[in-house]
Amino acid sequence: MAGEKSIPHSIATLDKVRGVALVRDIVGWGNTHMNSNPHQRFAHSLARAALCAGALCLSAANAQARPHDQEDLRSYMHGIEAVKGADGRFLIFISSSGIPPKGEDENGNWPHDIYLSKWGINDTRISPPTLFIQKPEAQEPVSVAQTTDGNVMLSFEDGWNTTNEVNQRYGVYDAKLRPIAPYPRDVATGGHSGHVAAAGKHFVVLYSEDWVNGGGVDDLGTGNGVYAKVFDSHGHLLSTSDVAPQRREWWPMIAGSSNRALLVWQQFVPDQTSANLKITVLDPETGKLSAHKILRSGLNYYTYKAKYIPLIDRFLVTGTTVNGKGFAYLINNDGKVSATLECMPATVRGADIVASENIAYTPSQDNRLLHLELTPSSIKLKAVQRSPLTWSYIGSLGLMRNPSSIHWISLTKNGVEETDFDLRNAVQPDRSDLCR
């Protein structure tokens, strides 16, 4: 683990936008650093394909649409997740290309390191970030999970010191971030696009391997398989599952309950500009997978997310179709669909889902926050509210301050932006929100 280096606070202003407090970074976080010998990003076609599908090359009806020739904002920051620390404050991990973010270098390479910030319910904003992992090449996007004993796993794609273009790597620490099985450790040589979740006392890392040229977004290609590895809470490998081996299926997302992990990924469909969204449920004790299911066809590539909702013991999956319509599903621990919301406002790639009791909150592409009311057998778009943040595809994170307030942190090319949502200011959805 890299020694933690304190970074000075940025200059910030506090605005009031539609009754919502907004803290906006002006000059990033402080002094920059540079990686030596930056590594060429893995499979440029992979990065550009993910970029186009994620936000820059969507349909004109999509609020996140951008021209093809605009820069990839992920080159500045990409990935933000959090877990609880030993003192009760949130530990927030961010992949960023320097402080402030500098973007790609003169050779087009990404030099991301992993930074740590903290936040508690009485804090106005996150703490000044410190370097947590610093190596040459890019370590991104960071994904984080925490087992029931408090241990924390970070996993991410890593271009440093590999025989392949990238490896999927991990490190395990306790709730005080003391090393248990510290980075760098390999999930898979040549692995990429991975995410981690905790299922009780197990960590599950879901990742892809390889790349197939042609097809997909702008004919740039697809991943070639989805795989899962189960670790104990100290980082020891327990089992490996070939979820969708050597197939044109990739970009895996994952969520964990107390004893299961929901695995979600996209499937290439020949001669189509959209994908299939697929799911299965993994039992980490046995390695057994439920039957694969195509949850949704006509998927807008890369635009989906999964979250476990403890109160109702269901997994929530949200996403957006190629036609710019959002959707939501509830999945039980056996992998069966228990509720469906066929149409709602389009969701945002890379955005968090926050659960409080039976309500889930997630950003929409028209710069609002959606309130989804959930029961084990129903999903309802209960309310919406405007956001002072302009959501993007490079990552955002919501943290509950109290039952009526969420603190939201959004990544931008200039650093982080933060706001508090007063959930009491939400309004009822209109007919178009309900697709009527």
CSV table of C-alpha atoms in Angstrom, one decimal:
chain,number,residue,atom,x,y,z
A,1,MET,CA,0.0,0.0,0.0
A,2,ALA,CA,1.3,3.4,-0.9
A,3,GLY,CA,2.0,5.7,2.0
A,4,GLU,CA,-1.0,8.1,2.4
A,5,LYS,CA,-0.1,11.5,1.2
A,6,SER,CA,-2.4,14.4,2.3
A,7,ILE,CA,-3.7,16.6,-0.4
A,8,PRO,CA,-4.8,20.2,0.4
A,9,HIS,CA,-8.4,21.1,0.2
A,10,SER,CA,-9.6,22.7,-3.0
A,11,ILE,CA,-11.2,26.1,-3.2
A,12,ALA,CA,-14.9,25.6,-3.2
A,13,THR,CA,-18.1,27.6,-3.2
A,14,LEU,CA,-21.4,26.9,-1.6
A,15,ASP,CA,-24.4,27.7,-3.8
A,16,LYS,CA,-28.1,27.2,-3.4
A,17,VAL,CA,-29.8,25.7,-6.4
A,18,ARG,CA,-33.5,25.0,-6.3
A,19,GLY,CA,-33.3,24.7,-2.5
A,20,VAL,CA,-30.4,22.1,-2.7
A,21,ALA,CA,-27.0,22.9,-1.2
A,22,LEU,CA,-24.2,22.5,-3.8
A,23,VAL,CA,-20.5,22.3,-3.1
A,24,ARG,CA,-18.6,22.6,-6.4
A,25,ASP,CA,-14.9,22.2,-6.9
A,26,ILE,CA,-13.3,25.2,-8.6
A,27,VAL,CA,-9.6,24.1,-9.0
A,28,GLY,CA,-9.7,20.4,-8.2
A,29,TRP,CA,-8.0,19.1,-5.1
A,30,GLY,CA,-4.5,20.6,-4.9
A,31,ASN,CA,-1.0,19.8,-6.2
A,32,THR,CA,-0.7,17.3,-8.9
A,33,HIS,CA,1.6,14.3,-9.3
A,34,MET,CA,2.7,12.4,-12.3
A,35,ASN,CA,3.2,8.7,-13.0
A,36,SER,CA,6.5,7.6,-14.6
A,37,ASN,CA,6.4,5.4,-17.7
A,38,PRO,CA,2.7,5.6,-18.3
A,39,HIS,CA,1.3,2.5,-20.0
A,40,GLN,CA,-0.8,2.5,-23.2
A,41,ARG,CA,-4.5,1.9,-22.2
A,42,PHE,CA,-5.6,-1.7,-22.8
A,43,ALA,CA,-7.2,-2.2,-26.2
A,44,HIS,CA,-8.1,1.3,-27.3
A,45,SER,CA,-11.0,-0.2,-29.1
A,46,LEU,CA,-12.4,-1.4,-25.8
A,47,ALA,CA,-12.1,2.0,-24.2
A,48,ARG,CA,-13.6,3.8,-27.1
A,49,ALA,CA,-16.4,1.3,-27.4
A,50,ALA,CA,-17.2,1.6,-23.8
A,51,LEU,CA,-17.1,5.3,-24.0
A,52,CYS,CA,-19.5,5.5,-27.0
A,53,ALA,CA,-22.0,3.1,-25.6
A,54,GLY,CA,-21.8,4.6,-22.1
A,55,ALA,CA,-22.7,8.1,-23.0
A,56,LEU,CA,-21.0,9.9,-25.8
A,57,CYS,CA,-22.6,8.0,-28.7
A,58,LEU,CA,-26.2,7.5,-27.6
A,59,SER,CA,-29.3,8.5,-29.6
A,60,ALA,CA,-30.2,12.1,-30.1
A,61,ALA,CA,-33.2,11.6,-27.7
A,62,ASN,CA,-30.7,10.7,-24.9
A,63,ALA,CA,-29.9,13.5,-22.6
A,64,GLN,CA,-26.3,12.3,-22.3
A,65,ALA,CA,-25.6,12.3,-26.0
A,66,ARG,CA,-22.3,13.8,-27.1
A,67,PRO,CA,-20.5,14.1,-30.4
A,68,HIS,CA,-18.2,11.2,-31.3
A,69,ASP,CA,-15.1,13.4,-31.4
A,70,GLN,CA,-15.4,14.7,-27.8
A,71,GLU,CA,-12.9,13.6,-25.3
A,72,ASP,CA,-13.4,10.6,-23.0
A,73,LEU,CA,-14.0,12.1,-19.5
A,74,ARG,CA,-13.1,8.8,-17.9
A,75,SER,CA,-9.5,9.8,-18.7
A,76,TYR,CA,-9.8,12.3,-15.9
A,77,MET,CA,-11.6,10.3,-13.2
A,78,HIS,CA,-13.3,7.0,-13.4
A,79,GLY,CA,-14.9,5.1,-10.5
A,80,ILE,CA,-16.1,6.0,-7.0
A,81,GLU,CA,-17.3,3.7,-4.3
A,82,ALA,CA,-17.5,3.6,-0.5
A,83,VAL,CA,-17.7,1.4,2.6
A,84,LYS,CA,-18.0,2.0,6.3
A,85,GLY,CA,-14.8,2.6,8.3
A,86,ALA,CA,-14.1,1.4,11.8
A,87,ASP,CA,-15.1,4.9,13.2
A,88,GLY,CA,-18.4,4.8,11.4
A,89,ARG,CA,-17.4,7.3,8.7
A,90,PHE,CA,-17.5,6.3,5.1
A,91,LEU,CA,-14.3,5.4,3.3
A,92,ILE,CA,-14.5,6.7,-0.2
A,93,PHE,CA,-12.3,5.4,-2.9
A,94,ILE,CA,-11.8,7.3,-6.2
A,95,SER,CA,-9.7,6.5,-9.3
A,96,SER,CA,-8.3,9.8,-10.6
A,97,SER,CA,-5.6,10.9,-13.1
A,98,GLY,CA,-3.9,13.2,-10.6
A,99,ILE,CA,-4.9,15.9,-8.2
A,100,PRO,CA,-6.5,17.8,-9.8
A,101,PRO,CA,-7.3,15.4,-12.6
A,102,LYS,CA,-5.1,15.9,-15.6
A,103,GLY,CA,-6.6,13.5,-18.1
A,104,GLU,CA,-4.6,11.4,-20.5
A,105,ASP,CA,-0.9,12.2,-21.1
A,106,GLU,CA,0.7,13.4,-24.3
A,107,ASN,CA,0.7,9.8,-25.6
A,108,GLY,CA,-3.0,9.3,-24.9
A,109,ASN,CA,-2.3,7.1,-21.9
A,110,TRP,CA,-4.3,7.1,-18.6
A,111,PRO,CA,-2.3,7.6,-15.4
A,112,HIS,CA,-5.0,7.0,-12.7
A,113,ASP,CA,-4.1,6.3,-9.1
A,114,ILE,CA,-6.5,5.4,-6.3
A,115,TYR,CA,-7.4,8.1,-3.7
A,116,LEU,CA,-9.1,7.8,-0.3
A,117,SER,CA,-11.5,10.4,1.2
A,118,LYS,CA,-13.7,10.1,4.3
A,119,TRP,CA,-17.2,11.4,5.1
A,120,GLY,CA,-19.5,11.4,8.1
A,121,ILE,CA,-23.1,12.4,8.5
A,122,ASN,CA,-22.1,15.7,10.1
A,123,ASP,CA,-19.6,16.6,7.4
A,124,THR,CA,-20.4,19.3,4.8
A,125,ARG,CA,-18.1,17.6,2.2
A,126,ILE,CA,-15.7,14.8,1.8
A,127,SER,CA,-12.3,15.1,3.4
A,128,PRO,CA,-9.2,16.1,1.4
A,129,PRO,CA,-8.1,13.0,-0.6
A,130,THR,CA,-5.0,11.0,0.2
A,131,LEU,CA,-3.1,8.7,-2.1
A,132,PHE,CA,-4.0,5.1,-1.2
A,133,ILE,CA,-2.5,3.2,-4.2
A,134,GLN,CA,0.0,4.8,-6.5
A,135,LYS,CA,1.7,2.9,-9.3
A,136,PRO,CA,2.7,3.6,-12.9
A,137,GLU,CA,0.0,3.0,-15.5
A,138,ALA,CA,-3.7,3.2,-14.7
A,139,GLN,CA,-5.6,1.6,-11.7
A,140,GLU,CA,-9.2,2.1,-12.6
A,141,PRO,CA,-12.2,1.9,-12.2
A,142,VAL,CA,-12.0,1.2,-8.5
A,143,SER,CA,-14.6,-1.1,-7.0
A,144,VAL,CA,-15.0,-1.7,-3.3
A,145,ALA,CA,-16.9,-4.1,-1.0
A,146,GLN,CA,-17.0,-5.0,2.7
A,147,THR,CA,-17.7,-8.4,4.3
A,148,THR,CA,-19.7,-8.9,7.5
A,149,ASP,CA,-16.5,-8.9,9.6
A,150,GLY,CA,-15.6,-5.4,8.3
A,151,ASN,CA,-12.8,-6.4,5.9
A,152,VAL,CA,-12.6,-4.4,2.7
A,153,MET,CA,-11.6,-5.5,-0.8
A,154,LEU,CA,-10.6,-3.1,-3.6
A,155,SER,CA,-10.5,-4.5,-7.1
A,156,PHE,CA,-9.7,-2.7,-10.4
A,157,GLU,CA,-8.2,-3.0,-13.8
A,158,ASP,CA,-4.4,-2.4,-13.6
A,159,GLY,CA,-1.9,-1.7,-16.3
A,160,TRP,CA,1.2,-1.8,-14.1
A,161,ASN,CA,3.7,-4.6,-14.2
A,162,THR,CA,1.7,-7.0,-16.3
A,163,THR,CA,2.6,-9.6,-19.0
A,164,ASN,CA,-0.7,-8.8,-20.6
A,165,GLU,CA,-2.1,-5.4,-21.4
A,166,VAL,CA,-3.9,-5.3,-18.0
A,167,ASN,CA,-4.7,-7.5,-15.1
A,168,GLN,CA,-7.7,-7.5,-12.8
A,169,ARG,CA,-6.2,-6.9,-9.4
A,170,TYR,CA,-7.3,-6.7,-5.7
A,171,GLY,CA,-6.2,-5.9,-2.2
A,172,VAL,CA,-7.8,-6.7,1.2
A,173,TYR,CA,-7.6,-4.5,4.3
A,174,ASP,CA,-9.4,-4.3,7.6
A,175,ALA,CA,-11.9,-1.6,8.6
A,176,LYS,CA,-9.0,0.6,9.7
A,177,LEU,CA,-7.3,-0.1,6.3
A,178,ARG,CA,-4.5,-2.1,7.8
A,179,PRO,CA,-3.3,-4.6,5.2
A,180,ILE,CA,-4.5,-8.2,5.3
A,181,ALA,CA,-3.8,-9.3,1.7
A,182,PRO,CA,-2.6,-5.9,0.3
A,183,TYR,CA,-2.4,-4.9,-3.3
A,184,PRO,CA,-1.0,-6.0,-5.7
A,185,ARG,CA,-2.7,-9.4,-6.0
A,186,ASP,CA,-4.1,-10.8,-9.2
A,187,VAL,CA,-7.7,-11.8,-9.7
A,188,ALA,CA,-6.9,-12.7,-13.3
A,189,THR,CA,-4.0,-12.1,-15.6
A,190,GLY,CA,-5.5,-10.4,-18.6
A,191,GLY,CA,-8.7,-9.8,-16.7
A,192,HIS,CA,-10.5,-6.5,-17.1
A,193,SER,CA,-13.7,-4.5,-16.4
A,194,GLY,CA,-14.2,-6.2,-13.0
A,195,HIS,CA,-16.3,-5.3,-10.0
A,196,VAL,CA,-16.5,-6.7,-6.5
A,197,ALA,CA,-19.3,-7.3,-4.0
A,198,ALA,CA,-19.6,-8.9,-0.6
A,199,ALA,CA,-22.0,-11.8,0.1
A,200,GLY,CA,-21.9,-12.3,3.8
A,201,LYS,CA,-18.3,-13.4,4.7
A,202,HIS,CA,-17.3,-13.8,1.0
A,203,PHE,CA,-15.9,-11.5,-1.6
A,204,VAL,CA,-17.0,-12.1,-5.2
A,205,VAL,CA,-15.1,-10.5,-8.1
A,206,LEU,CA,-16.9,-10.6,-11.5
A,207,TYR,CA,-14.7,-9.8,-14.5
A,208,SER,CA,-14.2,-10.2,-18.2
A,209,GLU,CA,-11.3,-11.5,-20.3
A,210,ASP,CA,-10.1,-11.0,-23.8
A,211,TRP,CA,-11.5,-8.8,-26.6
A,212,VAL,CA,-13.0,-9.7,-30.0
A,213,ASN,CA,-12.7,-7.1,-32.7
A,214,GLY,CA,-15.7,-6.1,-34.8
A,215,GLY,CA,-19.3,-5.7,-33.9
A,216,GLY,CA,-20.6,-3.9,-30.8
A,217,VAL,CA,-20.6,-0.1,-30.7
A,218,ASP,CA,-19.2,1.5,-33.9
A,219,ASP,CA,-17.9,-2.0,-34.9
A,220,LEU,CA,-15.2,-1.6,-32.2
A,221,GLY,CA,-15.6,-5.1,-30.7
A,222,THR,CA,-16.7,-6.8,-27.6
A,223,GLY,CA,-15.4,-8.6,-24.6
A,224,ASN,CA,-15.1,-12.4,-24.8
A,225,GLY,CA,-16.3,-13.9,-21.5
A,226,VAL,CA,-17.5,-13.4,-18.0
A,227,TYR,CA,-16.0,-15.1,-15.0
A,228,ALA,CA,-16.3,-15.0,-11.2
A,229,LYS,CA,-13.9,-15.7,-8.4
A,230,VAL,CA,-14.9,-16.2,-4.7
A,231,PHE,CA,-12.5,-15.2,-1.9
A,232,ASP,CA,-12.8,-15.4,1.8
A,233,SER,CA,-12.7,-12.2,3.9
A,234,HIS,CA,-8.9,-12.5,4.1
A,235,GLY,CA,-8.4,-12.6,0.4
A,236,HIS,CA,-7.8,-16.3,-0.1
A,237,LEU,CA,-9.2,-17.7,-3.3
A,238,LEU,CA,-12.0,-20.3,-2.7
A,239,SER,CA,-13.5,-21.0,-6.1
A,240,THR,CA,-13.7,-19.9,-9.7
A,241,SER,CA,-16.9,-20.0,-11.9
A,242,ASP,CA,-17.0,-19.8,-15.7
A,243,VAL,CA,-20.1,-17.7,-15.9
A,244,ALA,CA,-20.1,-17.1,-19.7
A,245,PRO,CA,-16.8,-18.4,-20.9
A,246,GLN,CA,-15.3,-17.4,-24.3
A,247,ARG,CA,-18.5,-15.8,-25.5
A,248,ARG,CA,-19.2,-12.2,-26.7
A,249,GLU,CA,-20.5,-11.3,-23.2
A,250,TRP,CA,-18.9,-8.7,-21.0
A,251,TRP,CA,-19.0,-5.6,-18.8
A,252,PRO,CA,-20.1,-7.3,-15.6
A,253,MET,CA,-21.8,-5.7,-12.7
A,254,ILE,CA,-22.5,-7.3,-9.3
A,255,ALA,CA,-24.4,-6.9,-6.1
A,256,GLY,CA,-24.3,-9.0,-2.9
A,257,SER,CA,-26.9,-10.1,-0.3
A,258,SER,CA,-26.1,-12.0,2.9
A,259,ASN,CA,-25.5,-15.3,1.1
A,260,ARG,CA,-25.9,-14.7,-2.7
A,261,ALA,CA,-24.4,-12.5,-5.4
A,262,LEU,CA,-26.4,-11.3,-8.4
A,263,LEU,CA,-24.2,-11.2,-11.5
A,264,VAL,CA,-25.3,-8.9,-14.4
A,265,TRP,CA,-23.7,-8.4,-17.8
A,266,GLN,CA,-24.4,-7.6,-21.4
A,267,GLN,CA,-24.5,-9.9,-24.4
A,268,PHE,CA,-23.6,-9.0,-28.0
A,269,VAL,CA,-26.4,-9.4,-30.5
A,270,PRO,CA,-25.3,-9.8,-34.1
A,271,ASP,CA,-26.6,-7.2,-36.5
A,272,GLN,CA,-28.1,-5.1,-33.7
A,273,THR,CA,-27.1,-1.8,-32.1
A,274,SER,CA,-28.4,-2.9,-28.8
A,275,ALA,CA,-27.4,-5.7,-26.4
A,276,ASN,CA,-29.2,-8.3,-24.2
A,277,LEU,CA,-29.0,-7.8,-20.4
A,278,LYS,CA,-28.3,-11.1,-18.7
A,279,ILE,CA,-28.3,-12.2,-15.1
A,280,THR,CA,-27.6,-15.2,-12.9
A,281,VAL,CA,-27.3,-15.7,-9.1
A,282,LEU,CA,-24.2,-17.2,-7.5
A,283,ASP,CA,-24.1,-19.2,-4.3
A,284,PRO,CA,-20.6,-18.4,-3.0
A,285,GLU,CA,-20.6,-21.4,-0.6
A,286,THR,CA,-21.1,-23.9,-3.4
A,287,GLY,CA,-20.1,-22.0,-6.5
A,288,LYS,CA,-23.5,-23.0,-8.0
A,289,LEU,CA,-25.1,-20.6,-10.5
A,290,SER,CA,-28.8,-20.2,-11.2
A,291,ALA,CA,-30.0,-20.6,-14.8
A,292,HIS,CA,-28.9,-17.7,-17.0
A,293,LYS,CA,-31.8,-15.3,-17.9
A,294,ILE,CA,-32.1,-12.6,-20.5
A,295,LEU,CA,-33.6,-9.9,-18.3
A,296,ARG,CA,-34.0,-7.3,-21.1
A,297,SER,CA,-33.4,-7.1,-24.8
A,298,GLY,CA,-32.8,-3.8,-26.6
A,299,LEU,CA,-30.3,-2.6,-23.9
A,300,ASN,CA,-28.3,0.5,-24.4
A,301,TYR,CA,-24.7,-0.8,-24.1
A,302,TYR,CA,-23.1,-0.4,-20.6
A,303,THR,CA,-26.1,1.5,-19.1
A,304,TYR,CA,-27.2,-0.7,-16.1
A,305,LYS,CA,-26.6,-1.1,-12.4
A,306,ALA,CA,-27.4,-3.6,-9.6
A,307,LYS,CA,-28.0,-3.0,-5.9
A,308,TYR,CA,-29.2,-5.3,-3.0
A,309,ILE,CA,-32.1,-3.9,-1.0
A,310,PRO,CA,-31.9,-5.4,2.5
A,311,LEU,CA,-35.4,-4.5,3.8
A,312,ILE,CA,-37.2,-6.4,1.1
A,313,ASP,CA,-34.5,-9.0,0.4
A,314,ARG,CA,-34.3,-8.3,-3.3
A,315,PHE,CA,-31.8,-7.2,-5.8
A,316,LEU,CA,-32.7,-4.1,-7.8
A,317,VAL,CA,-31.5,-3.9,-11.4
A,318,THR,CA,-31.9,-0.6,-13.3
A,319,GLY,CA,-31.0,0.3,-16.9
A,320,THR,CA,-31.9,2.0,-20.1
A,321,THR,CA,-32.9,0.8,-23.5
A,322,VAL,CA,-31.4,1.8,-26.8
A,323,ASN,CA,-34.6,3.9,-27.3
A,324,GLY,CA,-33.8,6.0,-24.2
A,325,LYS,CA,-36.3,4.5,-21.8
A,326,GLY,CA,-35.4,3.4,-18.3
A,327,PHE,CA,-36.5,0.2,-16.6
A,328,ALA,CA,-36.2,-1.6,-13.2
A,329,TYR,CA,-36.5,-5.2,-12.0
A,330,LEU,CA,-36.5,-6.9,-8.6
A,331,ILE,CA,-34.7,-10.3,-8.5
A,332,ASN,CA,-34.9,-12.7,-5.6
A,333,ASN,CA,-32.0,-14.9,-4.2
A,334,ASP,CA,-33.0,-17.7,-6.6
A,335,GLY,CA,-32.6,-15.5,-9.7
A,336,LYS,CA,-36.3,-15.1,-10.3
A,337,VAL,CA,-37.9,-11.8,-11.3
A,338,SER,CA,-40.4,-10.7,-8.6
A,339,ALA,CA,-41.3,-7.3,-10.0
A,340,THR,CA,-40.9,-5.2,-13.1
A,341,LEU,CA,-41.1,-1.5,-14.0
A,342,GLU,CA,-41.2,-1.5,-17.8
A,343,CYS,CA,-40.7,2.2,-18.4
A,344,MET,CA,-39.3,5.2,-16.5
A,345,PRO,CA,-36.8,8.0,-17.1
A,346,ALA,CA,-33.5,6.9,-18.5
A,347,THR,CA,-30.8,6.1,-16.0
A,348,VAL,CA,-27.2,7.2,-15.9
A,349,ARG,CA,-24.2,5.0,-16.6
A,350,GLY,CA,-21.8,4.8,-13.6
A,351,ALA,CA,-24.3,6.3,-11.2
A,352,ASP,CA,-25.0,4.8,-7.8
A,353,ILE,CA,-28.2,3.4,-6.4
A,354,VAL,CA,-28.8,4.4,-2.8
A,355,ALA,CA,-31.3,2.4,-0.7
A,356,SER,CA,-33.1,3.7,2.5
A,357,GLU,CA,-35.6,1.3,3.9
A,358,ASN,CA,-37.9,0.5,0.9
A,359,ILE,CA,-37.0,3.5,-1.3
A,360,ALA,CA,-34.2,3.4,-3.8
A,361,TYR,CA,-32.7,6.6,-5.3
A,362,THR,CA,-30.8,6.9,-8.6
A,363,PRO,CA,-29.9,9.6,-11.1
A,364,SER,CA,-31.7,10.1,-14.4
A,365,GLN,CA,-30.2,11.4,-17.6
A,366,ASP,CA,-32.3,14.5,-17.5
A,367,ASN,CA,-30.5,15.7,-14.4
A,368,ARG,CA,-33.0,14.5,-11.8
A,369,LEU,CA,-33.0,12.1,-8.9
A,370,LEU,CA,-35.6,9.2,-9.2
A,371,HIS,CA,-37.3,7.9,-6.1
A,372,LEU,CA,-38.4,4.2,-6.5
A,373,GLU,CA,-40.8,2.7,-3.9
A,374,LEU,CA,-40.2,-1.0,-3.5
A,375,THR,CA,-41.9,-4.0,-2.1
A,376,PRO,CA,-40.9,-7.6,-2.6
A,377,SER,CA,-43.4,-7.8,-5.5
A,378,SER,CA,-43.7,-4.2,-6.8
A,379,ILE,CA,-41.7,-1.2,-8.1
A,380,LYS,CA,-43.2,2.2,-8.3
A,381,LEU,CA,-41.7,5.5,-9.5
A,382,LYS,CA,-42.9,7.5,-6.4
A,383,ALA,CA,-41.2,10.9,-6.9
A,384,VAL,CA,-38.6,12.9,-8.8
A,385,GLN,CA,-36.5,15.9,-8.0
A,386,ARG,CA,-34.2,18.2,-9.8
A,387,SER,CA,-30.4,17.9,-9.4
A,388,PRO,CA,-28.0,20.8,-9.3
A,389,LEU,CA,-25.3,18.4,-10.5
A,390,THR,CA,-24.9,17.5,-14.1
A,391,TRP,CA,-24.7,13.8,-14.1
A,392,SER,CA,-22.1,12.1,-16.3
A,393,TYR,CA,-20.9,8.6,-17.0
A,394,ILE,CA,-17.7,8.6,-15.1
A,395,GLY,CA,-19.1,7.9,-11.7
A,396,SER,CA,-21.2,9.2,-8.8
A,397,LEU,CA,-21.9,8.1,-5.3
A,398,GLY,CA,-24.8,8.7,-2.8
A,399,LEU,CA,-24.5,8.5,1.0
A,400,MET,CA,-27.5,8.8,3.3
A,401,ARG,CA,-27.1,11.7,5.8
A,402,ASN,CA,-30.4,11.0,7.5
A,403,PRO,CA,-33.8,9.7,6.4
A,404,SER,CA,-34.6,12.9,4.5
A,405,SER,CA,-31.2,13.8,3.1
A,406,ILE,CA,-28.7,12.3,0.7
A,407,HIS,CA,-25.1,13.6,0.2
A,408,TRP,CA,-24.2,13.0,-3.4
A,409,ILE,CA,-20.6,13.1,-4.9
A,410,SER,CA,-20.2,13.3,-8.6
A,411,LEU,CA,-17.0,13.0,-10.6
A,412,THR,CA,-16.1,15.6,-13.3
A,413,LYS,CA,-13.0,16.4,-15.4
A,414,ASN,CA,-12.1,19.1,-12.8
A,415,GLY,CA,-12.6,17.1,-9.7
A,416,VAL,CA,-15.6,16.2,-7.5
A,417,GLU,CA,-18.9,18.1,-7.1
A,418,GLU,CA,-21.0,17.5,-4.1
A,419,THR,CA,-24.6,18.3,-3.1
A,420,ASP,CA,-27.2,17.5,-0.5
A,421,PHE,CA,-30.6,16.4,-1.7
A,422,ASP,CA,-33.5,17.3,0.7
A,423,LEU,CA,-35.7,14.4,-0.2
A,424,ARG,CA,-38.8,16.3,1.1
A,425,ASN,CA,-38.5,18.6,-1.9
A,426,ALA,CA,-39.4,15.8,-4.4
A,427,VAL,CA,-42.5,16.0,-6.6
A,428,GLN,CA,-44.8,13.5,-8.1
A,429,PRO,CA,-43.8,12.1,-11.5
A,430,ASP,CA,-45.7,13.4,-14.5
A,431,ARG,CA,-47.3,11.4,-17.2
A,432,SER,CA,-44.3,11.3,-19.4
A,433,ASP,CA,-42.2,10.1,-16.5
A,434,LEU,CA,-44.6,7.2,-16.2
A,435,CYS,CA,-44.5,6.6,-19.9
A,436,ARG,CA,-48.2,7.3,-20.4
